[in-house]
Every structure is written in C-alpha cells, then in structure tokens.
CSV table of C-alpha atoms in Angstrom, one decimal:
chain,number,residue,atom,x,y,z
O,1,MET,CA,-56.0,-36.0,70.5
O,2,ALA,CA,-54.2,-32.9,68.6
O,3,ARG,CA,-52.5,-33.3,65.2
O,4,ILE,CA,-48.9,-31.5,66.3
O,5,LEU,CA,-46.9,-29.7,63.9
O,6,ILE,CA,-42.9,-30.4,65.1
O,7,THR,CA,-39.8,-28.7,62.6
O,8,SER,CA,-36.7,-29.6,63.2
O,9,GLY,CA,-32.8,-29.9,62.7
O,10,PRO,CA,-31.2,-27.4,60.4
O,11,THR,CA,-31.6,-25.4,57.3
O,12,ARG,CA,-28.8,-25.1,54.6
O,13,GLN,CA,-28.7,-21.6,52.7
O,14,TYR,CA,-25.7,-22.5,49.4
O,15,LEU,CA,-23.8,-20.1,48.0
O,16,ASP,CA,-22.8,-22.1,44.8
O,17,PRO,CA,-23.7,-25.7,44.9
O,18,VAL,CA,-21.4,-27.0,47.2
O,19,ARG,CA,-20.4,-24.6,50.1
O,20,TYR,CA,-23.2,-23.8,51.9
O,21,LEU,CA,-24.3,-21.8,56.4
O,22,THR,CA,-25.9,-23.9,58.2
O,23,ASN,CA,-25.4,-25.2,61.7
O,24,GLY,CA,-24.5,-28.3,64.1
O,25,SER,CA,-28.6,-28.9,64.5
O,26,SER,CA,-29.0,-32.5,65.5
O,27,GLY,CA,-32.7,-32.9,65.3
O,28,ARG,CA,-32.0,-35.0,68.1
O,29,MET,CA,-34.4,-32.4,70.1
O,30,GLY,CA,-37.6,-32.4,67.3
O,31,LYS,CA,-36.8,-36.7,67.2
O,32,ALA,CA,-37.5,-36.0,71.5
O,33,LEU,CA,-40.8,-33.8,70.6
O,34,ALA,CA,-42.3,-36.0,68.5
O,35,GLN,CA,-42.1,-38.9,70.6
O,36,ALA,CA,-44.0,-37.2,73.4
O,37,ALA,CA,-46.9,-36.1,71.6
O,38,LEU,CA,-47.2,-39.4,69.8
O,39,ASP,CA,-46.6,-41.0,73.2
O,40,LEU,CA,-50.0,-39.1,74.1
O,41,GLY,CA,-51.9,-40.0,71.8
O,42,HIS,CA,-51.4,-36.9,69.6
O,43,GLU,CA,-51.2,-36.8,65.6
O,44,VAL,CA,-47.5,-35.5,64.8
O,45,VAL,CA,-45.8,-34.1,60.9
O,46,ILE,CA,-42.2,-33.3,61.6
O,47,ILE,CA,-41.0,-30.8,58.4
O,48,THR,CA,-37.0,-31.3,58.9
O,49,GLY,CA,-34.1,-29.9,57.4
O,50,PRO,CA,-30.8,-32.9,56.6
O,51,VAL,CA,-30.0,-34.8,60.2
O,52,ASN,CA,-29.3,-38.3,61.4
O,53,VAL,CA,-32.2,-39.0,63.1
O,54,ASP,CA,-34.7,-42.3,62.8
O,55,TYR,CA,-37.6,-39.6,63.8
O,56,PRO,CA,-40.4,-42.7,64.6
O,57,ALA,CA,-42.4,-44.5,62.2
O,58,ALA,CA,-46.0,-43.5,63.2
O,59,ALA,CA,-44.9,-39.5,62.3
O,60,LYS,CA,-45.9,-37.8,59.0
O,61,ILE,CA,-41.8,-37.2,58.0
O,62,ILE,CA,-41.9,-34.2,55.4
O,63,PRO,CA,-38.0,-33.7,54.4
O,64,ILE,CA,-36.5,-29.9,53.6
O,65,ILE,CA,-33.2,-28.5,52.5
O,66,SER,CA,-34.1,-24.5,52.7
O,67,THR,CA,-35.4,-21.9,55.2
O,68,GLU,CA,-36.7,-21.2,52.4
O,69,GLU,CA,-38.5,-25.0,52.0
O,70,LEU,CA,-40.0,-25.2,55.6
O,71,LEU,CA,-41.9,-22.0,55.8
O,72,ALA,CA,-43.7,-23.0,52.1
O,73,ALA,CA,-44.6,-26.3,54.2
O,74,ALA,CA,-44.7,-25.5,56.9
O,75,ARG,CA,-47.6,-22.7,56.0
O,76,GLU,CA,-49.5,-25.5,54.1
O,77,GLU,CA,-49.4,-28.1,56.7
O,78,PHE,CA,-49.9,-25.8,60.4
O,79,ALA,CA,-53.1,-25.5,58.0
O,80,ARG,CA,-54.7,-28.5,58.7
O,81,CYS,CA,-52.6,-28.1,62.3
O,82,ASP,CA,-53.7,-27.6,66.2
O,83,GLY,CA,-50.1,-26.5,67.2
O,84,VAL,CA,-46.7,-26.0,65.5
O,85,ILE,CA,-43.8,-26.7,68.2
O,86,GLY,CA,-40.9,-25.3,66.1
O,87,ALA,CA,-37.3,-27.2,67.7
O,88,ALA,CA,-35.7,-26.5,64.0
O,89,ALA,CA,-33.0,-24.3,63.7
O,90,PRO,CA,-33.0,-22.5,60.9
O,91,CYS,CA,-30.6,-20.7,58.9
O,92,ASP,CA,-31.4,-17.4,59.5
O,93,TYR,CA,-29.5,-15.7,56.8
O,94,ARG,CA,-28.3,-16.5,53.0
O,95,PRO,CA,-26.8,-15.5,50.7
O,96,LEU,CA,-28.2,-12.8,48.4
O,97,GLN,CA,-26.7,-13.8,45.5
O,98,VAL,CA,-26.2,-17.6,44.6
O,99,GLU,CA,-24.3,-18.8,42.4
O,100,THR,CA,-24.7,-21.3,40.2
O,101,HIS,CA,-21.4,-22.6,39.4
O,102,LYS,CA,-18.2,-22.8,42.1
O,103,ILE,CA,-16.7,-19.9,43.1
O,104,ALA,CA,-13.1,-20.5,41.6
O,105,LYS,CA,-10.7,-19.7,44.8
O,106,ASN,CA,-8.2,-16.7,43.3
O,107,GLY,CA,-6.5,-15.9,46.8
O,108,GLN,CA,-8.4,-13.0,48.1
O,109,PRO,CA,-10.9,-12.2,50.2
O,110,LEU,CA,-14.2,-12.4,49.8
O,111,LEU,CA,-17.6,-10.3,50.2
O,112,LEU,CA,-20.1,-12.6,50.9
O,113,GLN,CA,-23.4,-10.1,51.2
O,114,LEU,CA,-26.2,-12.0,53.8
O,115,VAL,CA,-29.4,-11.0,54.2
O,116,GLU,CA,-32.1,-12.2,56.8
O,117,THR,CA,-34.3,-15.1,55.9
O,118,PRO,CA,-38.5,-15.0,56.8
O,119,ASP,CA,-38.6,-16.5,60.7
O,120,VAL,CA,-40.4,-19.5,60.4
O,121,ILE,CA,-42.2,-19.4,63.4
O,122,ALA,CA,-42.7,-15.8,63.5
O,123,THR,CA,-44.6,-15.9,60.3
O,124,LEU,CA,-46.9,-18.8,61.1
O,125,GLY,CA,-47.3,-17.2,64.5
O,126,SER,CA,-48.7,-14.3,62.8
O,127,GLU,CA,-50.9,-15.9,60.5
O,128,LYS,CA,-52.5,-18.2,63.3
O,129,ARG,CA,-56.0,-18.8,63.8
O,130,PRO,CA,-57.6,-18.0,67.3
O,131,ASP,CA,-57.7,-21.8,67.9
O,132,GLN,CA,-54.0,-22.6,67.1
O,133,TRP,CA,-51.0,-22.2,69.2
O,134,VAL,CA,-47.2,-21.8,69.0
O,135,VAL,CA,-43.8,-22.7,71.0
O,136,GLY,CA,-40.9,-21.6,69.8
O,137,PHE,CA,-37.6,-22.3,71.0
O,138,ALA,CA,-35.3,-18.9,71.3
O,139,LEU,CA,-31.0,-20.3,71.2
O,140,GLU,CA,-29.7,-17.2,72.8
O,141,THR,CA,-26.0,-16.3,74.5
O,142,ASP,CA,-26.6,-13.3,76.1
O,143,ASP,CA,-28.8,-11.7,78.7
O,144,ALA,CA,-30.5,-15.2,77.6
O,145,ARG,CA,-33.6,-14.2,79.5
O,146,PHE,CA,-34.9,-10.8,78.1
O,147,ARG,CA,-34.5,-12.1,74.6
O,148,ALA,CA,-36.8,-15.6,74.4
O,149,ILE,CA,-39.4,-13.0,75.5
O,150,THR,CA,-38.7,-10.8,73.9
O,151,LYS,CA,-38.5,-12.8,70.3
O,152,LEU,CA,-41.7,-15.0,72.5
O,153,GLU,CA,-44.5,-11.6,71.6
O,154,LYS,CA,-43.0,-10.2,68.9
O,155,LYS,CA,-43.4,-14.4,67.1
O,156,HIS,CA,-46.7,-14.0,68.6
O,157,CYS,CA,-45.8,-17.1,70.7
O,158,ASP,CA,-47.4,-18.7,73.6
O,159,LEU,CA,-45.1,-20.1,74.9
O,160,ILE,CA,-41.2,-19.8,74.6
O,161,VAL,CA,-38.7,-22.6,75.4
O,162,LEU,CA,-35.3,-20.9,76.2
O,163,ASN,CA,-31.9,-23.1,75.4
O,164,GLY,CA,-28.2,-22.3,75.2
O,165,PRO,CA,-25.5,-23.2,72.5
O,166,THR,CA,-24.8,-25.8,73.9
O,167,ALA,CA,-27.7,-27.6,72.8
O,168,MET,CA,-26.3,-28.5,69.1
O,169,ASP,CA,-25.6,-31.6,68.6
O,170,ALA,CA,-26.3,-32.8,71.5
O,171,GLY,CA,-27.6,-36.2,73.7
O,172,ASP,CA,-29.0,-33.2,76.7
O,173,ASN,CA,-30.2,-30.2,76.7
O,174,ASP,CA,-30.2,-27.8,79.9
O,175,ILE,CA,-34.2,-25.7,78.9
O,176,GLU,CA,-36.3,-23.0,81.0
O,177,LEU,CA,-40.1,-22.7,78.9
O,178,LEU,CA,-41.8,-19.0,79.3
O,179,ASP,CA,-45.4,-18.2,79.3
O,180,ARG,CA,-46.8,-15.3,77.5
O,181,GLU,CA,-46.5,-13.5,81.3
O,182,GLY,CA,-42.2,-14.7,80.8
O,183,GLU,CA,-42.6,-16.7,84.1
O,184,VAL,CA,-40.5,-19.9,83.8
O,185,ILE,CA,-43.0,-22.9,84.1
O,186,LEU,CA,-40.7,-25.6,83.4
O,187,SER,CA,-37.0,-26.0,83.8
O,188,ALA,CA,-36.2,-29.4,82.9
O,189,HIS,CA,-31.8,-30.1,82.9
O,190,GLY,CA,-31.5,-33.9,80.8
O,191,SER,CA,-31.4,-36.7,78.1
O,192,LYS,CA,-33.7,-34.6,74.8
O,193,ASP,CA,-36.0,-37.3,76.1
O,194,GLU,CA,-36.6,-36.3,79.4
O,195,VAL,CA,-36.5,-32.8,78.7
O,196,ALA,CA,-38.7,-33.3,76.0
O,197,LYS,CA,-41.0,-35.3,77.9
O,198,GLN,CA,-42.1,-32.5,80.5
O,199,ILE,CA,-41.5,-30.0,77.3
O,200,VAL,CA,-45.1,-31.4,75.8
O,201,GLN,CA,-46.1,-32.2,79.0
O,202,VAL,CA,-47.4,-28.6,79.6
O,203,ILE,CA,-47.7,-27.9,76.2
O,204,GLN,CA,-50.2,-30.5,76.9
O,205,ALA,CA,-51.1,-29.4,79.8
O,206,LYS,CA,-51.6,-25.5,78.6
O,207,LEU,CA,-52.3,-25.2,75.5
O,208,ILE,CA,-53.9,-28.9,74.2
O,209,ALA,CA,-56.0,-29.4,77.3
O,210,HIS,CA,-57.3,-25.2,77.5
O,211,PHE,CA,-57.9,-24.8,73.2
O,212,GLN,CA,-60.0,-28.7,73.7
O,213,LEU,CA,-62.0,-26.8,76.3
O,214,LEU,CA,-62.9,-23.5,74.8
O,215,ALA,CA,-63.7,-25.7,71.5
O,216,LYS,CA,-66.3,-27.1,73.4
O,217,GLU,CA,-67.9,-24.4,74.5
G,1,MET,CA,2.9,-52.4,52.6
G,2,ALA,CA,2.0,-48.9,53.2
G,3,ARG,CA,1.0,-46.7,55.2
G,4,ILE,CA,-1.7,-43.8,54.0
G,5,LEU,CA,-3.0,-40.7,55.6
G,6,ILE,CA,-6.6,-40.6,54.0
G,7,THR,CA,-8.4,-36.5,54.6
G,8,SER,CA,-12.1,-37.6,54.7
G,9,GLY,CA,-15.5,-35.4,55.5
G,10,PRO,CA,-15.9,-31.8,55.3
G,11,THR,CA,-15.0,-29.3,57.5
G,12,ARG,CA,-16.6,-26.3,59.9
G,13,GLN,CA,-16.0,-22.8,59.8
G,14,TYR,CA,-17.9,-21.2,62.0
G,15,LEU,CA,-19.1,-17.2,62.6
G,16,ASP,CA,-20.2,-17.5,65.8
G,17,PRO,CA,-21.4,-20.1,68.1
G,18,VAL,CA,-24.3,-21.3,66.1
G,19,ARG,CA,-23.9,-20.7,62.8
G,20,TYR,CA,-21.2,-21.6,60.4
G,21,LEU,CA,-19.6,-22.4,56.0
G,22,THR,CA,-19.5,-25.7,55.7
G,23,ASN,CA,-20.2,-28.4,52.4
G,24,GLY,CA,-22.7,-32.1,51.8
G,25,SER,CA,-19.6,-33.9,52.2
G,26,SER,CA,-20.8,-37.3,53.8
G,27,GLY,CA,-17.3,-39.2,53.9
G,28,ARG,CA,-18.6,-42.3,52.3
G,29,MET,CA,-15.9,-41.8,49.9
G,30,GLY,CA,-12.9,-41.9,52.6
G,31,LYS,CA,-14.4,-44.8,54.4
G,32,ALA,CA,-14.7,-46.8,50.8
G,33,LEU,CA,-11.0,-45.5,50.0
G,34,ALA,CA,-10.0,-46.7,53.3
G,35,GLN,CA,-11.5,-50.1,52.7
G,36,ALA,CA,-9.6,-50.9,50.0
G,37,ALA,CA,-6.3,-49.7,51.4
G,38,LEU,CA,-6.7,-51.7,54.2
G,39,ASP,CA,-7.7,-55.2,52.0
G,40,LEU,CA,-4.6,-54.4,49.5
G,41,GLY,CA,-3.6,-55.2,53.2
G,42,HIS,CA,-2.1,-51.1,54.5
G,43,GLU,CA,-1.8,-49.1,57.4
G,44,VAL,CA,-4.9,-46.5,56.9
G,45,VAL,CA,-4.7,-43.6,59.3
G,46,ILE,CA,-7.9,-41.4,58.8
G,47,ILE,CA,-8.2,-37.6,59.2
G,48,THR,CA,-12.2,-36.8,59.1
G,49,GLY,CA,-14.8,-33.9,59.3
G,50,PRO,CA,-17.6,-34.6,61.6
G,51,VAL,CA,-19.4,-36.3,59.5
G,52,ASN,CA,-21.4,-40.3,60.5
G,53,VAL,CA,-20.2,-42.6,58.5
G,54,ASP,CA,-19.0,-45.5,60.4
G,55,TYR,CA,-14.8,-45.6,59.1
G,56,PRO,CA,-13.1,-49.8,59.1
G,57,ALA,CA,-12.0,-50.7,63.4
G,58,ALA,CA,-8.4,-51.3,61.9
G,59,ALA,CA,-8.5,-47.3,60.5
G,60,LYS,CA,-6.2,-45.2,63.4
G,61,ILE,CA,-9.6,-42.4,63.1
G,62,ILE,CA,-8.9,-38.4,64.5
G,63,PRO,CA,-11.6,-36.3,64.7
G,64,ILE,CA,-11.3,-32.5,64.1
G,65,ILE,CA,-13.7,-29.9,63.1
G,66,SER,CA,-12.2,-26.7,61.3
G,67,THR,CA,-9.3,-26.9,57.9
G,68,GLU,CA,-6.6,-25.2,60.8
G,69,GLU,CA,-6.7,-28.0,62.4
G,70,LEU,CA,-7.2,-30.8,59.5
G,71,LEU,CA,-3.6,-29.5,58.3
G,72,ALA,CA,-1.7,-29.9,61.6
G,73,ALA,CA,-2.9,-33.3,61.6
G,74,ALA,CA,-2.1,-34.1,58.5
G,75,ARG,CA,1.1,-31.9,58.8
G,76,GLU,CA,1.6,-34.0,62.2
G,77,GLU,CA,0.6,-37.9,60.8
G,78,PHE,CA,1.8,-37.7,57.1
G,79,ALA,CA,5.1,-37.4,58.4
G,80,ARG,CA,5.0,-41.4,59.5
G,81,CYS,CA,3.2,-42.3,56.0
G,82,ASP,CA,4.0,-43.2,53.1
G,83,GLY,CA,1.0,-41.2,51.2
G,84,VAL,CA,-2.1,-39.2,51.2
G,85,ILE,CA,-5.0,-39.2,50.1
G,86,GLY,CA,-7.2,-36.0,50.4
G,87,ALA,CA,-10.3,-36.6,49.8
G,88,ALA,CA,-11.9,-34.8,52.6
G,89,ALA,CA,-13.2,-31.8,50.9
G,90,PRO,CA,-12.3,-28.3,53.3
G,91,CYS,CA,-14.1,-25.3,54.1
G,92,ASP,CA,-11.9,-23.2,51.7
G,93,TYR,CA,-13.4,-19.9,53.1
G,94,ARG,CA,-13.5,-18.7,56.8
G,95,PRO,CA,-15.2,-15.8,57.5
G,96,LEU,CA,-12.2,-13.0,58.6
G,97,GLN,CA,-13.7,-12.3,61.9
G,98,VAL,CA,-15.9,-15.1,64.2
G,99,GLU,CA,-18.3,-13.9,67.1
G,100,THR,CA,-18.4,-15.2,70.2
G,101,HIS,CA,-21.3,-14.5,71.0
G,102,LYS,CA,-24.5,-15.2,68.7
G,103,ILE,CA,-24.7,-12.6,66.0
G,104,ALA,CA,-28.2,-10.9,66.6
G,105,LYS,CA,-30.6,-10.1,63.6
G,106,ASN,CA,-31.9,-7.1,63.2
G,107,GLY,CA,-33.6,-6.6,60.0
G,108,GLN,CA,-30.3,-5.6,57.7
G,109,PRO,CA,-27.9,-7.0,55.4
G,110,LEU,CA,-24.5,-8.6,57.4
G,111,LEU,CA,-21.8,-8.8,54.8
G,112,LEU,CA,-19.4,-10.6,55.9
G,113,GLN,CA,-15.5,-11.2,55.3
G,114,LEU,CA,-14.9,-14.7,54.5
G,115,VAL,CA,-10.6,-15.2,54.0
G,116,GLU,CA,-9.3,-18.4,52.5
G,117,THR,CA,-8.2,-21.5,54.6
G,118,PRO,CA,-4.5,-22.8,54.2
G,119,ASP,CA,-4.5,-25.6,50.8
G,120,VAL,CA,-4.3,-29.1,53.3
G,121,ILE,CA,-3.6,-30.4,49.9
G,122,ALA,CA,-1.3,-28.5,48.5
G,123,THR,CA,1.2,-28.0,51.9
G,124,LEU,CA,1.4,-31.8,52.1
G,125,GLY,CA,2.6,-31.7,48.7
G,126,SER,CA,4.6,-28.2,49.1
G,127,GLU,CA,6.1,-30.3,51.8
G,128,LYS,CA,6.2,-33.5,50.6
G,129,ARG,CA,9.5,-35.8,51.0
G,130,PRO,CA,11.0,-37.3,47.6
G,131,ASP,CA,9.4,-41.0,49.2
G,132,GLN,CA,6.6,-39.7,49.7
G,133,TRP,CA,3.3,-39.7,47.0
G,134,VAL,CA,0.5,-37.4,47.2
G,135,VAL,CA,-2.7,-37.7,45.9
G,136,GLY,CA,-5.4,-35.0,45.4
G,137,PHE,CA,-9.1,-34.3,44.2
G,138,ALA,CA,-10.3,-31.3,42.9
G,139,LEU,CA,-14.5,-31.1,42.8
G,140,GLU,CA,-15.4,-28.6,39.6
G,141,THR,CA,-18.4,-27.7,37.5
G,142,ASP,CA,-17.1,-25.9,34.6
G,143,ASP,CA,-14.0,-26.3,32.3
G,144,ALA,CA,-13.6,-30.0,34.8
G,145,ARG,CA,-10.0,-31.6,33.9
G,146,PHE,CA,-8.4,-27.8,32.9
G,147,ARG,CA,-8.5,-27.3,36.3
G,148,ALA,CA,-8.4,-30.6,38.0
G,149,ILE,CA,-4.7,-30.5,35.9
G,150,THR,CA,-4.0,-26.8,37.3
G,151,LYS,CA,-4.3,-27.6,40.5
G,152,LEU,CA,-2.5,-31.5,40.2
G,153,GLU,CA,0.3,-29.1,39.0
G,154,LYS,CA,0.2,-26.3,41.7
G,155,LYS,CA,-0.5,-29.0,44.8
G,156,HIS,CA,2.0,-30.8,43.4
G,157,CYS,CA,0.0,-34.0,43.4
G,158,ASP,CA,0.6,-36.9,41.8
G,159,LEU,CA,-2.3,-38.0,40.6
G,160,ILE,CA,-5.7,-36.1,41.4
G,161,VAL,CA,-8.6,-37.7,41.2
G,162,LEU,CA,-11.8,-35.5,39.7
G,163,ASN,CA,-15.6,-35.6,40.4
G,164,GLY,CA,-18.7,-33.3,40.2
G,165,PRO,CA,-20.8,-31.5,43.4
G,166,THR,CA,-23.0,-34.7,42.3
G,167,ALA,CA,-20.6,-37.2,44.1
G,168,MET,CA,-21.0,-35.1,47.2
G,169,ASP,CA,-23.3,-37.2,49.8
G,170,ALA,CA,-24.1,-39.1,47.6
G,171,GLY,CA,-24.4,-42.7,47.0
G,172,ASP,CA,-22.6,-43.0,43.7
G,173,ASN,CA,-20.0,-41.3,42.7
G,174,ASP,CA,-18.3,-40.9,38.7
G,175,ILE,CA,-14.1,-40.7,38.6
G,176,GLU,CA,-11.6,-39.7,36.2
G,177,LEU,CA,-8.3,-39.9,37.5
G,178,LEU,CA,-6.0,-37.9,36.3
G,179,ASP,CA,-1.4,-37.7,36.4
G,180,ARG,CA,0.3,-35.3,35.5
G,181,GLU,CA,1.0,-35.9,32.2
G,182,GLY,CA,-2.2,-34.9,31.8
G,183,GLU,CA,-3.7,-38.6,30.4
G,184,VAL,CA,-6.8,-39.9,32.3
G,185,ILE,CA,-5.1,-43.1,32.9
G,186,LEU,CA,-9.0,-44.7,34.8
G,187,SER,CA,-12.4,-43.3,34.5
G,188,ALA,CA,-15.0,-44.9,36.6
G,189,HIS,CA,-18.4,-45.4,37.5
G,190,GLY,CA,-20.4,-46.6,39.7
G,191,SER,CA,-20.5,-47.2,44.1
G,192,LYS,CA,-18.2,-45.5,46.0
G,193,ASP,CA,-16.7,-48.6,46.8
G,194,GLU,CA,-16.3,-49.7,44.1
G,195,VAL,CA,-15.0,-47.0,42.7
G,196,ALA,CA,-12.8,-46.4,45.4
G,197,LYS,CA,-10.9,-49.6,44.6
G,198,GLN,CA,-10.0,-48.7,41.3
G,199,ILE,CA,-8.0,-45.9,42.4
G,200,VAL,CA,-5.9,-47.3,45.4
G,201,GLN,CA,-5.6,-50.3,42.9
G,202,VAL,CA,-4.2,-47.3,40.3
G,203,ILE,CA,-2.5,-46.6,43.5
G,204,GLN,CA,-0.7,-49.5,45.2
G,205,ALA,CA,0.2,-49.8,40.5
G,206,LYS,CA,1.5,-46.4,40.2
G,207,LEU,CA,2.7,-45.0,43.4
G,208,ILE,CA,3.4,-47.5,46.2
G,209,ALA,CA,4.6,-49.8,43.7
G,210,HIS,CA,7.1,-47.2,42.0
G,211,PHE,CA,8.5,-45.8,45.6
G,212,GLN,CA,9.0,-49.2,47.3
G,213,LEU,CA,11.2,-50.4,43.9
G,214,LEU,CA,12.7,-47.0,43.9
G,215,ALA,CA,13.4,-47.1,47.8
G,216,LYS,CA,15.1,-50.8,47.4
G,217,GLU,CA,17.7,-49.0,44.7
C-alpha cells in the first residue's frame, strides 16, 4: 500500500477582493484518480482548489484557494507520501499587485502586470526523495507531445499525462501517458473514471510496485 | 402578473483557451430572487453565467459564458419583460486581445491589457421603455452608499441593491435597497432566500404595482 498525494481543481489569483484569474478545472479528474487509487487499497490525500465535486469520503481533503497555498500544503503533505499525482490546474500567473479595495471602473483600459506563480509539481519534483515518485499533467494546445516531454524533464516527473483543453470541466478525457524516455506508454479515451483507472494501473505497475521492490532490496 | 428578467451568476472573460478572469458569484442570490418572484405568481426568465445552483424549474433558463453574451441575451429577453433585476456579477474587464493558443510561460512577467466590458444593466436602463423598470446591484467596498447612488443614476435604475464582497459565494447576505431619491427603503440581513423575499416584496409594492396602475390609467 502506498500513500498518494493528489492535487486537484483550479486555483484562484485575486486582483482585488472581487476579481480573480482562474481556469475551468472541475476537480473531476482528481476525484476519479482518488477513487481509482483507493480502489487499489492505497491511502489518498487530496489538496483541492474551489470545486463542486464530492471527493471520496475515505480520502483526506485539504481545501486551498491560491497557488501559493497549494504549494505550501503540497510540500507539507508530500513529505509524508510515497508519490504525487498533479491533477490540479494551478493558476500559473498572479497579479504583481493585489488591491485591497475593489478596483473602480473609470472608462480607461487597465494594465495588469502578471508574474508567474511557483510551479507546484516542479517544486515537488526537485525536492523529492529517491524513494518518491511524481506524476505531472500537461495541458497543451500546440506541439503537445514535445511540450509535455519538456515539462516532464524540467519538472523531474517520472510520468506525465498529456491532455488538451477540451478535458476541462468535461465528463470525458483523452490522454497520453508519457515516460522519461518520451514513449507513449498509455493512450486512453473515455469517461474520466475509466481513464483515471487506467492511469492509476500504470502508476501501480511502473512506479508503486517498482519503488516497493527497491525498498525491499 | 409581471414577466421578470433576472441576470445571475458570474461571467468569464478568457485570455486564452484555458485562463480567464471572473469572480466568485455563485448564482444563489439570483436563484433566491427567482423563487421569490415565482412565489408571487410572476413569470421569470433567468440569464445565468456558469454556476452550480439548481434554478427553479418554473423559470426559463438561458445559460451564457461572457459578458458580451449576457448583454446580447438580456437585450433580447428584456424586450419581452416588464422589468429586470441585475443580480449577475458580470466580469467588467476583458483582455483586449484573446489568444487562440494557450499562452506559454517563459519566466517573464506578462503585461495584460484589460478594457471594460459593456455594462449590461446600464444598457438596459438606457434602452428601457417608459413601462419597464430596472433594479441594479452594486457591490462596493468603499464609500458604498455614495457609489451605489451614483451607479443607480448612471445606469437609469429605479432601485439599487447595495451589498459587500462578503455576499459572494455565501449563504447569507446583508443589503440595503436604495431608491432614486437616495433613500434607504429596505435594510435586510439573513439568508439569501429571506433577503430576496424582502427585496421582491419591495419591487412588487414600488415598481410592479405602480407600473400596473399606470398601465390602467
């Protein structure tokens, strides 16, 4: 049995007390992955942004709002986990300045300076112990496979799940799972529950079983 | 009996196929207002952004995503309605340029030029027939009452509901209802259902009954 951290859902980066940047991540893939991992007898910790899904009651749930909160919670929880699946879609830009009062419209354009938020999976990947594994997600619209492999390397992932923007807030998903050699080791299409089951089966065979074998040697 | 248009929920303004600007409006106030209006025997049309509430089945529901779509649908529907309650929180800035491909991170700040979206309630207010009424909402953090009255005038509203950012995505609400003389004609606090009931009762007494009386003369 392994203890698996799953990040799920979107994050929000506020401009002022009302407005924020985000994306349409629904948390459904995170929920499906959690259920698939629980079904194989693993322990699951979910760190989730604001979503409207009901996560499995057997999982430990940690709600967060911003990418910075996601990172802080993920670093703390990952220390006690065997691996992480980064199914969240953290908002990757934040306003450089956050206004404490609601920005009033004045008829003029508003120039918003955005800076990148910390990369949660890259941080966990660079800090992971030799006995820990990291599975990332890449959502790409162009040069998808090339970009996914670049991300896998840069973020020190063991595997990366490649999907497109149509996956967001949808019931179905269409993914490729790539390994460190850049090989497509799984192509899956169907409901998020079915796709998640296949992804977790590969993680079980390639990562969990592998690391458990190493631990015994 | 009146035919009432209610706008509800947030809108989204996309930067690229994944990222968007929005706010935490839940649609719960719109739902509560719709139910209160239906309970008084009125017909209700709801134009709503992406939310997770279940609107009353007796209402006609028109889903939209962006503020531009909200405006287009609202102009069309308002022509067949007696009045409108603007409970939506339309995203009031949009990126000047919308990228067709996902913006790739490059480690550099991103300068985002935002321009104001059309003001839905102001547009309906300026286009309304003499037999139509308009109730706006103002969400203010500073100089709240002053700004609300300014908005009421600028948007040609008959009444305006003033609330704070704590109302967003919350079960409760704390409002003041202001008339064209700047008088607070209702202060209400409690569940959104209870507050909505009180707002609709005032609309019934001050606007619906008034315009029906005028129509008979």
